[in-house]
Coordinates of C-alpha atoms and ligand atoms in Angstrom, one line a residue:
M230 CA 2.6 -67.7 15.7
R231 CA -0.1 -66.4 13.6
K232 CA -1.2 -64.1 16.4
D233 CA 2.4 -62.7 16.7
K234 CA 2.5 -61.9 13.0
T235 CA -0.7 -60.0 13.3
K236 CA 0.7 -58.1 16.2
V237 CA 3.9 -57.2 14.3
F238 CA 1.9 -56.1 11.3
F239 CA -0.3 -54.0 13.5
L240 CA 2.7 -52.5 15.2
I241 CA 4.4 -51.6 11.9
T242 CA 1.2 -50.0 10.7
I243 CA 1.0 -47.8 13.7
V244 CA 4.7 -46.9 13.5
C245 CA 4.3 -46.0 9.8
A246 CA 1.2 -43.9 10.5
I247 CA 2.9 -42.0 13.3
S248 CA 6.1 -41.3 11.4
G249 CA 4.1 -40.4 8.3
F250 CA 2.2 -37.9 10.4
L251 CA 5.4 -36.5 12.0
F252 CA 7.1 -36.3 8.6
H253 CA 4.1 -34.5 7.2
F254 CA 4.0 -32.2 10.2
K255 CA 7.7 -31.5 9.8
S256 CA 7.4 -30.7 6.1
I257 CA 4.6 -28.2 6.9
Q258 CA 6.8 -26.7 9.5
D259 CA 9.8 -26.6 7.1
A260 CA 7.6 -24.9 4.5
Y261 CA 6.4 -22.4 7.0
F262 CA 10.0 -21.8 8.2
T263 CA 11.3 -21.4 4.6
L264 CA 8.4 -19.0 3.8
S265 CA 9.1 -16.8 6.9
A266 CA 12.8 -16.9 6.2
Q267 CA 12.2 -15.7 2.7
N268 CA 9.9 -13.0 3.9
S269 CA 12.3 -11.7 6.4
K270 CA 15.1 -11.8 3.8
T271 CA 12.9 -9.8 1.4
Q272 CA 12.1 -7.3 4.1
N273 CA 15.7 -6.9 5.1
H274 CA 16.5 -6.2 1.5
R275 CA 13.7 -3.7 1.1
R276 CA 14.7 -1.8 4.2
D277 CA 18.3 -1.8 3.3
T278 CA 17.5 -0.4 -0.2
V279 CA 15.4 2.4 1.3
R280 CA 18.1 3.3 3.8
Y281 CA 20.8 3.3 1.2
I282 CA 18.9 5.6 -1.2
C283 CA 17.9 7.9 1.6
H284 CA 21.4 8.2 2.8
K285 CA 22.9 8.6 -0.7
N286 CA 20.5 11.4 -1.5
N287 CA 20.6 13.1 1.9
L288 CA 16.9 12.5 2.5
T289 CA 17.2 11.7 6.2
S290 CA 16.6 14.6 8.5
S291 CA 18.3 15.0 11.8
P292 CA 16.9 16.2 14.1
W293 CA 13.6 15.0 12.8
K294 CA 10.0 15.9 13.7
I295 CA 7.1 14.2 12.0
K296 CA 5.2 16.4 9.7
H297 CA 1.5 16.9 10.3
S298 CA 0.8 15.8 6.7
V299 CA 2.6 12.5 7.3
A300 CA 1.0 11.9 10.7
R301 CA -2.4 12.2 9.0
Q302 CA -1.5 9.4 6.6
L303 CA -0.8 7.0 9.5
Y304 CA -3.6 4.9 11.0
V305 CA -3.3 3.4 14.4
E306 CA -4.8 0.0 15.5
H307 CA -4.3 -0.6 19.2
T308 CA -5.4 -4.2 19.7
H309 CA -2.7 -5.5 17.4
K310 CA -0.3 -2.6 17.9
F311 CA -0.3 -1.8 14.2
I312 CA 0.4 1.5 12.4
Y313 CA -0.4 1.6 8.7
C314 CA 0.6 4.4 6.3
E315 CA -2.0 5.1 3.7
V316 CA -0.8 5.4 0.1
P317 CA -3.8 6.1 -2.0
K318 CA -4.2 3.7 -5.0
V319 CA -2.2 1.0 -3.3
G320 CA -5.0 -1.1 -1.8
C321 CA -5.6 1.4 1.1
S322 CA -9.3 0.9 1.3
N323 CA -8.8 -2.7 2.0
W324 CA -6.3 -2.0 4.7
K325 CA -8.8 0.4 6.3
R326 CA -11.3 -2.4 6.2
I327 CA -8.8 -4.7 8.0
I328 CA -8.1 -2.0 10.6
L329 CA -11.8 -1.8 11.3
L330 CA -12.2 -5.6 11.4
L331 CA -9.3 -5.9 13.8
N332 CA -11.1 -3.8 16.4
S333 CA -13.3 -6.6 17.7
S334 CA -15.3 -4.3 19.9
L335 CA -16.8 -2.8 16.8
G336 CA -18.1 -6.2 15.7
L337 CA -18.0 -5.4 12.0
T338 CA -18.0 -7.9 9.1
V339 CA -16.4 -7.8 5.6
D340 CA -19.7 -7.5 4.0
E341 CA -20.7 -4.5 6.0
L342 CA -17.5 -2.8 4.8
K343 CA -17.9 -3.5 1.1
H344 CA -18.5 0.1 0.0
N345 CA -16.8 3.4 -0.1
N346 CA -17.6 4.6 3.4
V347 CA -14.3 3.3 4.9
H348 CA -12.6 6.4 3.7
I349 CA -14.6 8.7 5.9
S350 CA -15.1 6.3 8.8
P351 CA -14.9 8.2 12.0
L352 CA -13.9 5.0 13.7
L353 CA -10.4 5.1 12.1
R354 CA -7.8 6.8 14.3
R355 CA -5.0 8.8 12.7
L356 CA -1.6 9.2 14.4
S357 CA -2.1 13.0 14.1
F358 CA -4.8 12.6 16.8
Y359 CA -2.2 12.0 19.4
S360 CA 0.3 14.3 21.2
P361 CA 3.9 14.3 19.8
K362 CA 5.1 12.4 22.9
M363 CA 2.4 9.7 22.4
Q364 CA 3.2 9.5 18.7
A365 CA 6.9 8.8 19.5
E366 CA 5.8 6.1 22.0
L367 CA 3.5 4.5 19.5
F368 CA 6.2 4.4 16.8
N369 CA 8.5 2.6 19.3
N370 CA 6.0 0.1 20.4
Y371 CA 3.9 -0.7 17.3
T372 CA 4.5 -2.5 14.0
T373 CA 4.8 0.0 11.3
V374 CA 3.7 -0.9 7.8
M375 CA 3.6 0.7 4.4
F376 CA 2.7 -0.6 0.9
T377 CA 4.2 0.6 -2.3
R378 CA 3.2 0.3 -6.0
D379 CA 4.9 0.9 -9.3
P380 CA 4.7 4.7 -9.6
L381 CA 3.6 4.5 -13.3
E382 CA 0.7 2.2 -12.5
R383 CA -0.3 4.2 -9.4
L384 CA -0.5 7.4 -11.5
V385 CA -2.6 5.8 -14.2
S386 CA -4.8 4.2 -11.6
A387 CA -5.3 7.7 -10.0
Y388 CA -6.2 9.2 -13.4
R389 CA -8.7 6.5 -14.3
D390 CA -10.4 6.5 -11.0
K391 CA -10.6 10.2 -10.4
F392 CA -11.0 11.7 -13.9
L393 CA -12.7 9.1 -16.0
H394 CA -15.6 8.7 -13.6
D395 CA -18.1 11.3 -12.7
E396 CA -19.0 9.9 -9.3
E397 CA -16.7 12.0 -7.3
H398 CA -17.6 15.5 -8.1
Y399 CA -14.6 17.0 -6.4
Y400 CA -12.2 15.4 -8.8
S401 CA -14.2 14.9 -12.0
K402 CA -15.4 18.5 -11.9
T403 CA -13.7 20.9 -9.5
M404 CA -10.2 19.5 -9.7
A405 CA -10.5 18.7 -13.4
N406 CA -11.6 22.3 -14.2
M407 CA -8.8 23.7 -12.1
I408 CA -6.3 21.5 -14.0
K409 CA -7.8 22.5 -17.4
R410 CA -7.6 26.1 -16.6
S411 CA -3.9 25.7 -15.8
V412 CA -2.9 23.6 -18.8
R413 CA -5.4 24.4 -21.6
K414 CA -5.4 27.4 -23.8
N415 CA -9.2 27.3 -23.8
G416 CA -9.7 26.5 -20.2
N417 CA -13.5 26.3 -20.2
S418 CA -13.8 23.8 -23.0
T419 CA -15.8 20.8 -21.8
E420 CA -13.7 18.0 -23.3
R421 CA -12.6 15.5 -20.6
L422 CA -9.1 16.0 -19.0
S423 CA -6.6 13.9 -21.0
F424 CA -3.8 11.9 -19.4
K425 CA -1.3 14.2 -21.1
E426 CA -2.9 17.2 -19.6
F427 CA -2.9 15.5 -16.2
A428 CA 0.8 14.7 -16.6
S429 CA 1.6 18.3 -17.7
F430 CA -0.1 19.6 -14.6
I431 CA 1.8 17.3 -12.3
V432 CA 5.2 18.4 -13.5
S433 CA 4.3 22.1 -13.2
E434 CA 2.2 22.3 -10.1
N435 CA 3.5 23.4 -6.7
A436 CA 4.7 20.1 -5.1
Y437 CA 3.7 21.3 -1.6
Y438 CA 0.0 21.3 -2.5
R439 CA 0.1 18.1 -4.5
D440 CA -3.0 15.9 -4.0
I441 CA -2.3 12.7 -2.0
H442 CA -3.5 10.5 -4.9
W443 CA -0.5 11.4 -6.9
R444 CA 1.9 12.7 -4.2
P445 CA 5.1 10.6 -4.2
M446 CA 5.1 7.8 -1.7
L447 CA 8.3 9.2 -0.2
E448 CA 6.5 12.3 0.8
L449 CA 3.3 10.5 2.0
C450 CA 5.0 8.1 4.4
D451 CA 8.5 9.6 4.9
P452 CA 10.3 6.2 4.9
C453 CA 13.7 8.0 5.3
N454 CA 12.8 9.0 8.8
I455 CA 10.2 6.5 9.8
H456 CA 11.8 3.1 9.7
Y457 CA 9.0 0.9 8.6
D458 CA 9.1 -2.6 10.0
I459 CA 7.4 -4.0 6.9
I460 CA 7.4 -2.6 3.4
G461 CA 4.8 -4.5 1.3
K462 CA 4.3 -4.3 -2.4
F463 CA 1.0 -4.1 -4.3
E464 CA 2.5 -6.4 -6.9
T465 CA 2.7 -9.2 -4.3
I466 CA -0.1 -8.0 -2.1
K467 CA -1.6 -11.4 -1.2
Q468 CA 1.7 -12.7 0.1
D469 CA 2.8 -9.5 1.7
A470 CA -0.6 -8.8 3.4
A471 CA -0.6 -12.4 4.8
Y472 CA 2.9 -11.7 6.2
V473 CA 1.7 -8.5 7.8
L474 CA -1.4 -10.2 9.3
R475 CA 0.8 -13.0 10.7
S476 CA 3.3 -10.5 12.1
I477 CA 0.7 -8.5 14.0
R478 CA -1.0 -11.8 15.2
A479 CA -4.3 -11.0 13.5
P480 CA -7.0 -13.7 13.9
K481 CA -6.1 -16.7 11.6
D482 CA -9.3 -16.4 9.6
L483 CA -8.8 -12.8 8.7
E484 CA -7.8 -12.5 5.1
Y485 CA -6.9 -9.4 3.1
P486 CA -10.0 -8.7 1.1
D487 CA -10.0 -8.3 -2.6
I488 CA -12.5 -5.6 -3.1
K489 CA -12.3 -3.1 -6.0
H490 CA -14.2 0.1 -6.2
Y491 CA -15.2 -0.3 -9.9
A492 CA -15.8 -4.0 -9.8
N493 CA -16.6 -4.3 -13.5
E494 CA -13.4 -2.7 -14.7
T495 CA -10.0 -4.2 -15.2
R496 CA -7.6 -3.3 -12.5
T497 CA -4.9 -1.0 -13.8
N498 CA -2.0 -3.2 -14.8
D499 CA 1.3 -3.0 -16.6
L500 CA -0.1 -3.1 -20.1
I501 CA -2.8 -0.5 -19.5
S502 CA -0.3 1.9 -17.9
K503 CA 2.3 1.4 -20.6
D504 CA -0.3 2.4 -23.2
Y505 CA -0.9 5.6 -21.3
F506 CA 2.7 6.5 -21.0
R507 CA 3.6 5.7 -24.6
S508 CA 1.2 8.5 -25.6
L509 CA 3.2 11.1 -23.8
P510 CA 5.9 13.3 -25.5
K511 CA 9.4 12.2 -24.4
E512 CA 10.3 15.4 -22.6
L513 CA 7.1 15.3 -20.6
F514 CA 7.7 11.7 -19.7
K515 CA 11.2 12.5 -18.5
K516 CA 10.0 15.3 -16.3
L517 CA 7.3 13.2 -14.9
M518 CA 9.7 10.4 -14.0
N519 CA 11.8 13.0 -12.3
V520 CA 9.0 13.8 -9.9
Y521 CA 8.9 10.2 -8.8
R522 CA 12.6 9.4 -9.1
Y523 CA 13.0 8.5 -5.4
D524 CA 9.9 6.3 -5.4
F525 CA 11.5 4.3 -8.3
S526 CA 14.9 4.0 -6.8
M527 CA 14.1 3.3 -3.1
F528 CA 11.2 0.9 -3.8
E529 CA 13.0 -0.7 -6.8
Y530 CA 10.7 0.0 -9.7
N531 CA 11.8 0.4 -13.3
P532 CA 11.1 3.9 -14.7
S533 CA 11.0 2.8 -18.3
I534 CA 8.2 1.8 -20.6
Ligands
NAG707 C1 22.0 17.5 3.5 O1 20.8 18.3 3.8 C2 21.0 19.2 4.8 C3 19.6 19.9 5.1 O2 18.6 19.0 5.1 C4 22.1 20.2 4.5 O3 22.3 21.1 5.6 C5 23.3 19.4 4.1 O4 24.3 20.4 3.7 C6 23.1 18.4 3.1 N1 24.3 17.6 2.8 C7 24.7 17.3 1.6 C8 25.9 16.5 1.5 O5 24.1 17.6 0.6
NAG708 C1 -12.1 0.5 18.7 O1 -12.7 1.5 18.0 C2 -13.3 2.5 18.9 C3 -14.0 3.5 18.1 O2 -13.1 4.2 17.2 C4 -12.2 3.1 19.7 O3 -12.7 4.0 20.7 C5 -11.4 2.0 20.5 O4 -10.3 2.6 21.1 C6 -10.9 1.0 19.5 N1 -10.3 -0.1 20.2 C7 -9.0 -0.4 20.0 C8 -8.5 -1.5 20.8 O5 -8.3 0.2 19.1
NAG709 C1 5.3 1.2 25.2 O1 6.2 0.3 25.8 C2 6.6 0.7 27.1 C3 7.6 -0.3 27.6 O2 7.3 -1.6 27.3 C4 5.4 0.8 28.0 O3 5.8 1.2 29.3 C5 4.4 1.8 27.4 O4 3.2 1.8 28.3 C6 4.0 1.4 26.0 N1 3.2 2.4 25.5 C7 2.1 2.2 24.7 C8 1.4 3.4 24.2 O5 1.7 1.1 24.4
NAG710 C1 -14.9 30.4 -22.6 O1 -15.1 31.6 -21.8 C2 -14.9 32.8 -22.6 C3 -15.1 34.0 -21.6 O2 -15.4 33.6 -20.4 C4 -16.0 32.9 -23.7 O3 -15.8 34.0 -24.4 C5 -15.8 31.6 -24.6 O4 -16.8 31.6 -25.5 C6 -15.9 30.4 -23.7 N1 -15.6 29.2 -24.6 C7 -16.3 28.1 -24.5 C8 -15.9 27.0 -25.4 O5 -17.2 27.9 -23.7
NAG711 C1 -19.5 -0.4 -14.9 O1 -20.7 -0.3 -14.2 C2 -21.2 1.0 -14.1 C3 -22.4 1.1 -13.3 O2 -22.2 0.4 -12.1 C4 -21.5 1.5 -15.5 O3 -21.9 2.9 -15.5 C5 -20.2 1.4 -16.4 O4 -20.5 1.7 -17.7 C6 -19.7 0.0 -16.3 N1 -18.4 0.0 -17.0 C7 -18.0 -1.0 -17.8 C8 -16.7 -0.9 -18.5 O5 -18.8 -1.9 -18.1

């Protein structure tokens, strides 16, 4: 009798443990399922919005041929069949690090990639390297990804990085002097380029030659003709990057790194960028917003401060 009771008790314990385990497993599975359902819903919505704005504004070309300037923004990773469009100031250095890490034959580690040199790494392959026929084939077979950011923040981030630091001589001296000569009465004065001068330059420069750090995302990645599989946002980069990495079946332990160029500075955020824009005259602000109008509408950012 006593022995039976023990047996029953033992049995119940086991059943509870197993069902607990299954239930737990199922809830993890459900959570995973909900997350990926949410992700694909978000992606559908983003792609639909881009398609709608492109169509509404006649921005889709037919027949279409990829521009060389766009093919140069696209990086190809063959192991995971991944094509990434580089938008400067939208976490692109970290994506380049990922692309280098994904190529296991290079055997690199995150630590080795901490610094600036990813931008000039000869190990990165641009789509422009391939023949037009091969480019078309890669588009068809590979997962294409681009990341966007609030155009206001992206612009402030470009200004702070390129013109408030003296490290990169090309921007802080050559480019700054060129801009000063074009917008200042006394072009050779040595005062630092102001944000207002930078903005005045952008609205008056020849768009064809616009630098990639402030060229609209629409022109950099041509999303009206290249139908990106995944459109990520800088604002939700952790979540969106994880989704990209899962989608391309990257190794499970590979995480999107969080490395900033100027590690001791606050990342450009909403508040910082609003402060910059409030300092601009209304007319100038309006013209500037016009330059980025499609970036705002197709990627759903709010052009007000
Ligand atoms: C759309 O753009 C094409 C050239 O890209 C032009 O030929 C056509 O007339 C435009 N259509 C509309 C409705 O604006
Ligand atoms: C890895 O990188 C090397 C050097 O750039 C390149 O030759 C090779 O094709 C890459 N492998 C893959 C699978 O992309
Ligand atoms: C693309 O996919 C097709 C059909 O699956 C295959 O024949 C071709 O070799 C692939 N091309 C590349 C570059 O992977
Ligand atoms: C700017 O250059 C002009 C002529 O090159 C010169 O006369 C003037 O003194 C310079 N101004 C400053 C502030 O250097
Ligand atoms: C950040 O560090 C650099 C040197 O690495 C220094 O020149 C700069 O003044 C620092 N900036 C701030 C805001 O502390």
